Short mmCIF file of C-alpha atoms in Angstrom, two decimals:
data_model
loop_
_atom_site.label_atom_id
_atom_site.label_comp_id
_atom_site.label_asym_id
_atom_site.label_seq_id
_atom_site.Cartn_x
_atom_site.Cartn_y
_atom_site.Cartn_z
CA MET A 1 7.00 1.16 -17.94
CA THR A 2 10.69 1.53 -18.56
CA LYS A 3 12.61 -0.52 -21.12
CA GLY A 4 13.63 -3.87 -19.66
CA HIS A 5 11.19 -3.64 -16.77
CA PRO A 6 8.99 -6.65 -17.65
CA ALA A 7 11.84 -9.25 -17.55
CA LEU A 8 12.96 -7.90 -14.23
CA LEU A 9 9.48 -8.62 -12.86
CA THR A 10 9.60 -12.28 -13.75
CA ASP A 11 11.36 -14.94 -11.67
CA HIS A 12 13.52 -17.66 -13.23
CA TYR A 13 11.33 -20.41 -11.88
CA GLU A 14 8.24 -18.97 -13.64
CA LEU A 15 9.99 -19.27 -16.98
CA THR A 16 11.06 -22.82 -16.01
CA MET A 17 7.45 -23.78 -15.53
CA VAL A 18 6.33 -22.08 -18.70
CA SER A 19 9.07 -23.89 -20.71
CA ALA A 20 8.10 -27.30 -19.25
CA ALA A 21 4.39 -26.67 -19.71
CA LEU A 22 4.96 -25.73 -23.36
CA LYS A 23 6.94 -28.93 -23.92
CA ASP A 24 4.38 -31.28 -22.39
CA GLY A 25 1.24 -29.56 -23.72
CA THR A 26 -0.16 -28.32 -20.45
CA ALA A 27 0.62 -24.59 -20.96
CA ASP A 28 -2.88 -23.91 -22.39
CA ARG A 29 -4.87 -25.59 -19.69
CA GLN A 30 -7.37 -23.10 -18.35
CA SER A 31 -6.31 -22.21 -14.78
CA VAL A 32 -7.29 -20.06 -11.90
CA PHE A 33 -4.81 -18.46 -9.50
CA GLU A 34 -5.82 -16.64 -6.36
CA VAL A 35 -3.95 -14.12 -4.15
CA PHE A 36 -4.68 -14.34 -0.48
CA ALA A 37 -3.01 -14.13 2.99
CA ARG A 38 -2.85 -17.15 5.23
CA ARG A 39 -2.55 -14.89 8.18
CA LEU A 40 -2.08 -11.15 9.05
CA PRO A 41 1.20 -9.82 10.33
CA PRO A 42 1.60 -10.11 14.10
CA GLY A 43 -0.43 -7.59 15.96
CA ARG A 44 -2.61 -6.64 12.99
CA ARG A 45 -6.41 -6.99 12.89
CA TYR A 46 -6.99 -6.14 9.18
CA GLY A 47 -5.15 -5.80 5.95
CA VAL A 48 -5.65 -3.13 3.21
CA VAL A 49 -5.73 -3.92 -0.49
CA ALA A 50 -3.45 -1.50 -2.23
CA GLY A 51 -1.74 -1.59 -5.60
CA PRO A 52 -4.37 -2.68 -8.13
CA GLY A 53 -4.32 0.75 -9.60
CA ARG A 54 -0.68 0.32 -10.43
CA LEU A 55 -0.91 -3.41 -11.22
CA VAL A 56 -3.43 -3.05 -13.94
CA GLU A 57 -1.21 -0.76 -16.03
CA LEU A 58 1.78 -3.09 -15.44
CA ILE A 59 -0.13 -6.18 -16.63
CA ARG A 60 -1.47 -4.27 -19.66
CA GLU A 61 2.04 -3.37 -20.73
CA PHE A 62 3.76 -6.56 -19.72
CA ARG A 63 6.05 -7.46 -22.66
CA PHE A 64 9.40 -9.04 -23.41
CA ASP A 65 11.42 -7.14 -26.00
CA GLU A 66 14.08 -8.50 -28.37
CA GLU A 67 16.98 -7.52 -26.07
CA GLU A 68 15.43 -9.19 -23.05
CA ILE A 69 14.64 -12.39 -24.93
CA ALA A 70 18.13 -12.50 -26.39
CA HIS A 71 19.56 -12.19 -22.86
CA LEU A 72 17.37 -15.08 -21.67
CA ARG A 73 18.54 -17.22 -24.63
CA SER A 74 22.20 -16.39 -24.16
CA HIS A 75 22.03 -17.50 -20.57
CA ASP A 76 20.06 -20.64 -21.30
CA VAL A 77 17.08 -19.48 -19.28
CA VAL A 78 14.68 -20.40 -22.05
CA ASP A 79 14.81 -22.52 -25.21
CA ASP A 80 13.79 -21.42 -28.68
CA GLU A 81 10.15 -22.49 -28.32
CA THR A 82 9.75 -20.54 -25.02
CA ALA A 83 11.53 -17.49 -26.55
CA GLU A 84 9.15 -17.46 -29.45
CA TRP A 85 6.23 -17.71 -27.03
CA LEU A 86 7.51 -14.86 -24.91
CA ALA A 87 7.95 -12.61 -27.97
CA GLY A 88 4.25 -12.79 -28.63
CA TYR A 89 3.12 -12.64 -24.99
CA ARG A 90 0.00 -10.61 -24.27
CA PHE A 91 -2.20 -11.27 -21.27
CA THR A 92 -5.59 -12.37 -22.64
CA GLY A 93 -7.20 -13.68 -19.48
CA ASP A 94 -9.42 -12.26 -16.73
CA VAL A 95 -8.55 -10.60 -13.48
CA GLU A 96 -11.03 -9.80 -10.70
CA GLY A 97 -10.45 -8.86 -7.17
CA TYR A 98 -11.21 -6.71 -4.14
CA ALA A 99 -11.44 -2.99 -4.82
CA GLU A 100 -8.38 -0.92 -3.99
CA GLY A 101 -8.93 0.36 -0.49
CA GLU A 102 -10.91 -2.73 0.58
CA LEU A 103 -10.09 -4.31 3.84
CA PHE A 104 -8.99 -8.00 3.82
CA PHE A 105 -8.53 -10.79 6.32
CA PRO A 106 -6.94 -14.22 6.36
CA GLY A 107 -8.44 -16.26 3.54
CA SER A 108 -9.84 -13.32 1.61
CA PRO A 109 -9.47 -13.99 -2.14
CA ILE A 110 -8.26 -10.51 -2.87
CA LEU A 111 -7.21 -11.21 -6.48
CA THR A 112 -8.14 -13.90 -9.01
CA VAL A 113 -6.26 -14.39 -12.22
CA SER A 114 -7.68 -16.81 -14.83
CA GLY A 115 -6.54 -17.91 -18.30
CA SER A 116 -4.05 -20.36 -19.65
CA PHE A 117 -1.59 -21.71 -17.14
CA ALA A 118 1.41 -20.25 -18.89
CA GLU A 119 0.06 -16.65 -19.24
CA CYS A 120 -1.14 -16.62 -15.64
CA VAL A 121 1.86 -18.22 -13.92
CA LEU A 122 4.14 -15.73 -15.63
CA LEU A 123 2.48 -12.92 -13.66
CA GLU A 124 3.08 -14.30 -10.19
CA THR A 125 6.09 -12.21 -9.21
CA LEU A 126 4.70 -9.05 -10.71
CA VAL A 127 1.35 -9.38 -8.92
CA LEU A 128 2.95 -10.28 -5.53
CA SER A 129 5.63 -7.64 -5.71
CA VAL A 130 3.10 -4.87 -6.22
CA LEU A 131 0.35 -6.03 -3.88
CA ASN A 132 2.63 -7.28 -1.03
CA HIS A 133 4.52 -3.99 -0.97
CA ASP A 134 1.64 -1.52 -1.42
CA SER A 135 -0.79 -3.38 0.83
CA ALA A 136 1.90 -3.55 3.66
CA ILE A 137 2.40 0.24 3.41
CA ALA A 138 -1.35 0.96 3.27
CA ALA A 139 -2.12 -1.11 6.34
CA ALA A 140 0.60 0.51 8.42
CA ALA A 141 -0.46 3.98 7.20
CA ALA A 142 -4.11 3.31 7.97
CA ARG A 143 -3.20 2.49 11.57
CA MET A 144 -1.31 5.80 11.79
CA VAL A 145 -4.34 7.67 10.36
CA THR A 146 -6.51 6.07 13.06
CA ALA A 147 -4.00 6.96 15.75
CA ALA A 148 -3.87 10.59 14.49
CA ARG A 149 -7.56 11.06 15.21
CA GLY A 150 -8.25 13.44 12.38
CA ARG A 151 -5.06 15.38 12.52
CA GLY A 152 -2.92 15.78 9.36
CA LEU A 153 -0.16 13.36 8.34
CA ILE A 154 2.71 14.07 5.94
CA GLU A 155 4.49 11.15 4.32
CA MET A 156 8.25 11.80 4.55
CA GLY A 157 9.88 8.42 3.97
CA SER A 158 11.49 8.77 0.51
CA ARG A 159 15.07 8.77 1.91
CA ARG A 160 14.41 5.33 3.58
CA ALA A 161 13.33 3.42 0.48
CA HIS A 162 14.32 2.50 -3.05
CA GLU A 163 13.52 5.50 -5.32
CA GLU A 164 10.60 3.76 -7.14
CA ALA A 165 9.37 2.06 -3.99
CA ALA A 166 9.28 5.50 -2.34
CA VAL A 167 6.81 6.75 -4.99
CA ALA A 168 4.64 3.62 -4.61
CA ALA A 169 4.79 3.95 -0.83
CA THR A 170 3.60 7.54 -1.04
CA ARG A 171 0.65 6.45 -3.17
CA ALA A 172 -0.31 3.73 -0.61
CA ALA A 173 0.04 6.13 2.26
CA TYR A 174 -2.19 8.65 0.57
CA LEU A 175 -4.75 5.95 -0.17
CA ALA A 176 -4.75 5.18 3.59
CA GLY A 177 -5.51 8.81 4.48
CA PHE A 178 -2.25 10.74 4.71
CA SER A 179 -2.87 14.35 3.74
CA SER A 180 0.35 15.12 1.80
CA THR A 181 3.84 14.00 0.97
CA SER A 182 7.30 15.41 0.62
CA ASN A 183 7.86 13.24 -2.56
CA LEU A 184 7.55 15.47 -5.60
CA ALA A 185 7.54 12.56 -8.04
CA ALA A 186 4.50 11.10 -6.33
CA GLY A 187 2.91 14.52 -6.44
CA MET A 188 3.34 14.78 -10.20
CA ARG A 189 2.52 11.14 -10.98
CA TYR A 190 -0.55 10.75 -8.83
CA GLY A 191 -1.73 14.26 -7.99
CA ILE A 192 -0.93 13.93 -4.30
CA PRO A 193 -0.52 17.31 -2.44
CA THR A 194 3.06 17.93 -1.46
CA ALA A 195 4.50 19.69 1.64
CA GLY A 196 7.84 20.17 3.20
CA THR A 197 10.18 22.46 5.02
CA ALA A 198 13.87 23.15 5.28
CA ALA A 199 16.27 20.73 7.02
CA HIS A 200 18.83 21.50 9.75
CA ALA A 201 21.43 21.91 7.01
CA PHE A 202 19.75 25.12 5.88
CA THR A 203 19.98 26.61 9.37
CA LEU A 204 23.57 25.53 9.73
CA LEU A 205 24.43 27.09 6.35
CA HIS A 206 23.72 30.54 7.73
CA ASP A 207 25.59 32.61 10.26
CA ASP A 208 22.71 32.31 12.72
CA GLU A 209 19.18 30.96 13.04
CA ALA A 210 17.54 34.33 12.38
CA ALA A 211 19.35 34.67 9.08
CA ALA A 212 18.22 31.25 7.99
CA PHE A 213 14.57 31.94 8.98
CA ALA A 214 14.64 35.28 7.25
CA ALA A 215 15.93 33.79 4.02
CA GLN A 216 13.17 31.09 4.08
CA VAL A 217 10.42 33.56 4.75
CA ALA A 218 11.78 35.96 2.06
CA ALA A 219 11.64 33.10 -0.45
CA LEU A 220 8.42 31.38 0.56
CA GLY A 221 6.39 33.87 2.56
CA LYS A 222 4.87 33.44 5.99
CA ASN A 223 2.83 30.38 4.83
CA THR A 224 5.86 28.18 5.44
CA THR A 225 7.14 25.94 8.23
CA LEU A 226 10.26 26.80 10.22
CA LEU A 227 12.36 24.06 11.80
CA VAL A 228 13.01 25.30 15.30
CA ASP A 229 15.09 22.59 17.02
CA THR A 230 18.55 22.98 15.46
CA TYR A 231 19.84 24.65 18.63
CA ASP A 232 17.53 25.60 21.48
CA ILE A 233 13.83 25.07 20.79
CA ALA A 234 12.46 27.82 22.95
CA GLN A 235 14.78 30.36 21.50
CA GLY A 236 14.13 28.99 18.03
CA ILE A 237 10.41 29.65 18.44
CA ARG A 238 11.01 33.13 19.65
CA THR A 239 13.29 33.78 16.72
CA ALA A 240 10.80 32.30 14.29
CA ILE A 241 7.96 34.58 15.48
CA LYS A 242 10.26 37.60 15.61
CA VAL A 243 11.28 37.06 12.02
CA ALA A 244 8.02 35.85 10.49
CA GLY A 245 5.53 37.41 12.77
CA THR A 246 2.48 35.87 14.35
CA GLU A 247 1.10 34.87 10.95
CA LEU A 248 3.74 32.12 10.56
CA ARG A 249 1.98 29.01 9.32
CA ALA A 250 3.84 26.39 11.34
CA ILE A 251 6.85 25.32 13.26
CA ARG A 252 8.34 21.85 13.11
CA ILE A 253 10.02 19.88 15.92
CA ASP A 254 12.09 16.93 14.91
CA SER A 255 13.87 15.72 18.05
CA GLY A 256 13.59 15.40 21.76
CA ASP A 257 10.64 14.38 24.00
CA LEU A 258 7.91 15.38 21.64
CA SER A 259 5.11 15.00 24.25
CA VAL A 260 6.78 17.56 26.55
CA LEU A 261 8.02 19.78 23.76
CA ALA A 262 4.73 20.09 22.02
CA GLY A 263 2.94 21.38 25.18
CA HIS A 264 5.75 23.85 25.96
CA SER A 265 5.89 25.03 22.40
CA ARG A 266 2.12 25.69 22.28
CA GLU A 267 2.28 27.69 25.44
CA LEU A 268 5.19 29.74 24.17
CA LEU A 269 3.58 30.38 20.77
CA ASP A 270 0.37 31.49 22.41
CA SER A 271 2.25 33.81 24.75
CA LEU A 272 3.92 35.37 21.72
CA GLY A 273 0.52 35.95 20.06
CA ALA A 274 1.01 33.18 17.48
CA THR A 275 -2.17 31.37 18.39
CA GLU A 276 -2.80 30.18 14.89
CA THR A 277 0.68 28.86 14.20
CA LYS A 278 0.52 25.10 13.90
CA ILE A 279 2.86 22.58 15.45
CA ILE A 280 4.27 19.80 13.25
CA VAL A 281 6.25 16.98 14.85
CA SER A 282 8.45 14.40 13.18
CA GLY A 283 11.26 11.98 14.01
CA ASP A 284 10.81 8.19 13.69
CA LEU A 285 7.09 8.34 14.36
CA ASP A 286 4.94 5.26 14.04
CA GLU A 287 1.34 4.50 15.01
CA TYR A 288 2.25 3.89 18.66
CA SER A 289 4.13 7.13 19.10
CA ILE A 290 1.44 9.02 17.23
CA ALA A 291 -1.19 7.50 19.57
CA ALA A 292 0.94 8.47 22.57
CA LEU A 293 0.75 12.13 21.37
CA ALA A 294 -3.04 12.18 21.12
CA ALA A 295 -3.44 14.42 24.22
CA GLU A 296 -0.79 16.91 23.18
CA PRO A 297 -1.23 20.06 21.06
CA VAL A 298 0.15 18.58 17.90
CA ASP A 299 -1.52 19.65 14.63
CA ILE A 300 0.28 17.56 12.05
CA TYR A 301 2.55 14.54 12.16
CA GLY A 302 5.42 13.80 9.82
CA ALA A 303 6.03 10.03 9.44
CA GLY A 304 8.79 8.47 7.29
CA THR A 305 10.70 5.32 8.08
CA SER A 306 7.83 3.44 9.64
CA VAL A 307 5.47 4.25 6.73
CA VAL A 308 7.72 3.06 3.89
CA THR A 309 8.79 -0.07 5.89
CA GLY A 310 5.25 -1.10 6.81
CA SER A 311 5.89 -0.24 10.46
CA GLY A 312 7.48 -3.62 11.22
CA ALA A 313 5.57 -5.58 8.59
CA PRO A 314 7.24 -4.79 5.24
CA THR A 315 5.18 -7.37 3.39
CA ALA A 316 1.50 -8.20 3.57
CA GLY A 317 2.31 -11.95 3.42
CA LEU A 318 0.23 -12.50 0.28
CA VAL A 319 0.62 -15.69 -1.79
CA TYR A 320 -0.37 -16.58 -5.37
CA LYS A 321 -1.70 -20.11 -5.63
CA LEU A 322 -3.24 -22.30 -8.33
CA VAL A 323 -6.73 -23.28 -7.11
CA GLU A 324 -8.47 -24.61 -10.23
CA VAL A 325 -7.55 -26.38 -13.56
CA GLU A 326 -10.03 -26.90 -16.36
CA GLY A 327 -12.91 -26.35 -13.90
CA ARG A 328 -11.49 -28.85 -11.36
CA PRO A 329 -10.53 -27.63 -7.86
CA VAL A 330 -6.83 -28.33 -7.03
CA VAL A 331 -5.38 -28.09 -3.56
CA LYS A 332 -1.98 -27.99 -1.89
CA ARG A 333 -1.79 -30.19 1.19
CA SER A 334 1.60 -29.09 2.59
CA GLU A 335 1.60 -28.78 6.35
CA HIS A 336 0.73 -25.22 7.49
CA LYS A 337 0.38 -24.21 3.78
CA ALA A 338 -2.70 -26.13 2.72
CA THR A 339 -5.03 -24.34 0.27
CA ILE A 340 -8.77 -24.63 -0.51
CA GLY A 341 -9.45 -25.47 -4.11
CA GLY A 342 -11.76 -23.74 -6.55
CA ARG A 343 -12.49 -20.19 -7.61
CA LYS A 344 -13.92 -18.14 -4.72
CA THR A 345 -16.72 -15.73 -4.48
CA ALA A 346 -16.76 -13.33 -1.45
CA VAL A 347 -19.24 -11.13 0.24
CA ARG A 348 -19.01 -8.90 3.32
CA ARG A 349 -22.00 -9.31 5.66
CA HIS A 350 -23.20 -6.30 7.75
CA LYS A 351 -25.71 -5.53 10.44
CA PRO A 352 -28.58 -3.18 9.57
CA THR A 353 -26.51 -0.44 11.23
CA GLY A 354 -23.76 -0.99 8.67
CA THR A 355 -21.21 -2.66 10.97
CA ALA A 356 -19.40 -5.48 9.25
CA ILE A 357 -19.81 -8.81 11.01
CA GLU A 358 -18.48 -11.54 8.70
CA GLU A 359 -16.90 -12.31 5.44
CA ILE A 360 -18.33 -15.25 3.52
CA VAL A 361 -16.21 -16.98 0.96
CA VAL A 362 -17.62 -19.73 -1.19
CA SER A 363 -15.61 -21.97 -3.46
CA GLN A 364 -17.18 -22.73 -6.92
CA GLY A 365 -20.44 -21.12 -5.97
CA THR A 366 -22.06 -18.05 -4.58
CA PRO A 367 -23.02 -17.21 -1.02
CA ASP A 368 -26.66 -17.21 -0.02
CA SER A 369 -27.73 -13.61 -0.51
CA ARG A 370 -28.85 -11.65 2.52
CA THR A 371 -29.77 -8.07 3.26
CA GLY A 372 -26.60 -6.24 4.11
CA ASP A 373 -24.33 -8.39 1.91
CA ARG A 374 -21.78 -6.61 -0.26
CA LEU A 375 -20.00 -8.32 -3.08
CA LEU A 376 -16.34 -7.77 -2.71
CA GLN A 377 -14.91 -8.65 -6.13
CA ARG A 378 -14.91 -6.45 -9.18
CA PRO A 379 -13.44 -6.99 -12.69
CA TYR A 380 -9.99 -5.60 -13.54
CA PHE A 381 -9.45 -7.45 -16.86
CA VAL A 382 -11.98 -9.19 -19.06
CA GLY A 383 -10.60 -11.10 -21.99
CA GLY A 384 -7.30 -9.22 -21.64
CA SER A 385 -8.99 -5.84 -21.76
CA ALA A 386 -8.56 -3.63 -18.79
CA SER A 387 -11.59 -2.23 -16.97
CA THR A 388 -12.03 1.41 -15.99
CA LEU A 389 -10.64 1.92 -12.48
CA PRO A 390 -11.80 4.25 -9.68
CA SER A 391 -9.62 7.29 -9.02
CA LEU A 392 -7.17 7.26 -6.27
CA ASP A 393 -9.36 9.69 -4.31
CA GLU A 394 -12.31 7.42 -4.78
CA SER A 395 -10.35 4.38 -3.50
CA ARG A 396 -9.20 6.55 -0.54
CA GLU A 397 -12.83 7.19 0.35
CA HIS A 398 -13.62 3.48 -0.06
CA LEU A 399 -10.99 2.69 2.58
CA ARG A 400 -12.19 5.44 4.89
CA GLN A 401 -15.73 3.97 4.74
CA GLY A 402 -14.38 0.48 5.30
CA LEU A 403 -12.55 1.51 8.47
CA ILE A 404 -15.77 3.04 9.75
CA SER A 405 -17.68 -0.18 9.08
CA ILE A 406 -15.61 -2.59 11.17
CA PRO A 407 -16.22 -3.03 14.90
CA TRP A 408 -14.30 -0.58 17.00
CA GLU A 409 -12.21 -3.37 18.48
CA GLY A 410 -10.78 -3.91 15.09
CA LEU A 411 -9.14 -0.45 15.12
CA LYS A 412 -7.13 -1.11 18.28
CA LEU A 413 -3.38 -1.04 17.91
CA SER A 414 -2.95 -3.94 20.37
CA ALA A 415 -2.71 -7.49 19.17
CA GLY A 416 -5.95 -9.32 18.74
CA ASP A 417 -8.16 -11.39 16.45
CA PRO A 418 -9.02 -10.18 12.96
CA ALA A 419 -11.61 -7.42 13.02
CA ILE A 420 -14.14 -9.74 11.40
CA PRO A 421 -14.07 -13.53 10.86
CA VAL A 422 -13.87 -15.13 7.45
CA THR A 423 -15.94 -18.26 6.81
CA VAL A 424 -14.74 -20.33 3.86
CA VAL A 425 -17.13 -22.85 2.30
CA PRO A 426 -15.18 -25.44 0.33
CA ALA A 427 -16.33 -26.76 -3.02
CA ARG A 428 -18.51 -29.84 -2.80
#
């Protein structure tokens, strides 16, 4: 965490509530907050939990230093009492939630934060900023992985996002099943395989296409990808094979009618003896355009803008709501924003075949246990101490298995009901 980061992840109104609660003596009331989605983004049939692996470290290191507190005091954001409280802030509560890579649906209690009111409410913006962003990216990326039908996907969206958001987006896309990224920072930070090729600028730099290809092959060998659509694609392919030989790893096409060009390119490569040279396509791809290329001889897709923007749903629509105070359920009754009080326990119910059929959520209790039920929540913090987390690759496999478990209708790209229903049993 960089210096000054914690204060930037706290909203003004959170400090207003903390200050007021400290004044009237309610700051220490034991409280339970839950993160959930009231609904899925339009056209979506499931959500994907992403970000807990980043969030745990952020909560563990959540601090206000002297400079930040001085800034808050000088701008009358907090009073002396609140400033002193912030100086000693350490999260000492509990956090439990759905595993990273778990699917979620409207009403799923994907994260539960419990402790004193003040220490929990202070985390609202941090929790939502991480989970809303990463879950939106992972859900979009998972739909692209489904559409790709086992073909490789390269995440290429760094130039369409904030520099730190780009790294987080890469992590979420890899969680969802992308095979590699062009983002080197994500490769170093999270161990994600990196891949890339030259841009059109490299071709334009040279006197001709052959010179550009020769320079790239001389530097990187034949296990590289040549961008063949700067001028004429057919001629670009011929030049690529002439320069690199039939052992060239791949060509990339970044423009034009990809459906038509992929077929023609495969025929031309085969006729030149480059039967093992792969075809990579890129250029504003999303899950729908990837699905439209399913019948074409494409080996790998490069997706960028649509990945890092959630493919039309840049937020997962998650909210962070107080549901219990001192063991007593509390509810919000606002129209269209009503909540169900009490700490929730959730299980996913399955057929004997392993297909998920329902999610059962019980407030202030536990669901009746049945064969095929799987408890969805796991501890992240206990008494302020962080639990051991699964690796990113383990979470990636968890999501892969989850997508296999839902009914096939839930994988459709068309609009429809959530893949499985959620039944919420209120506290009695």
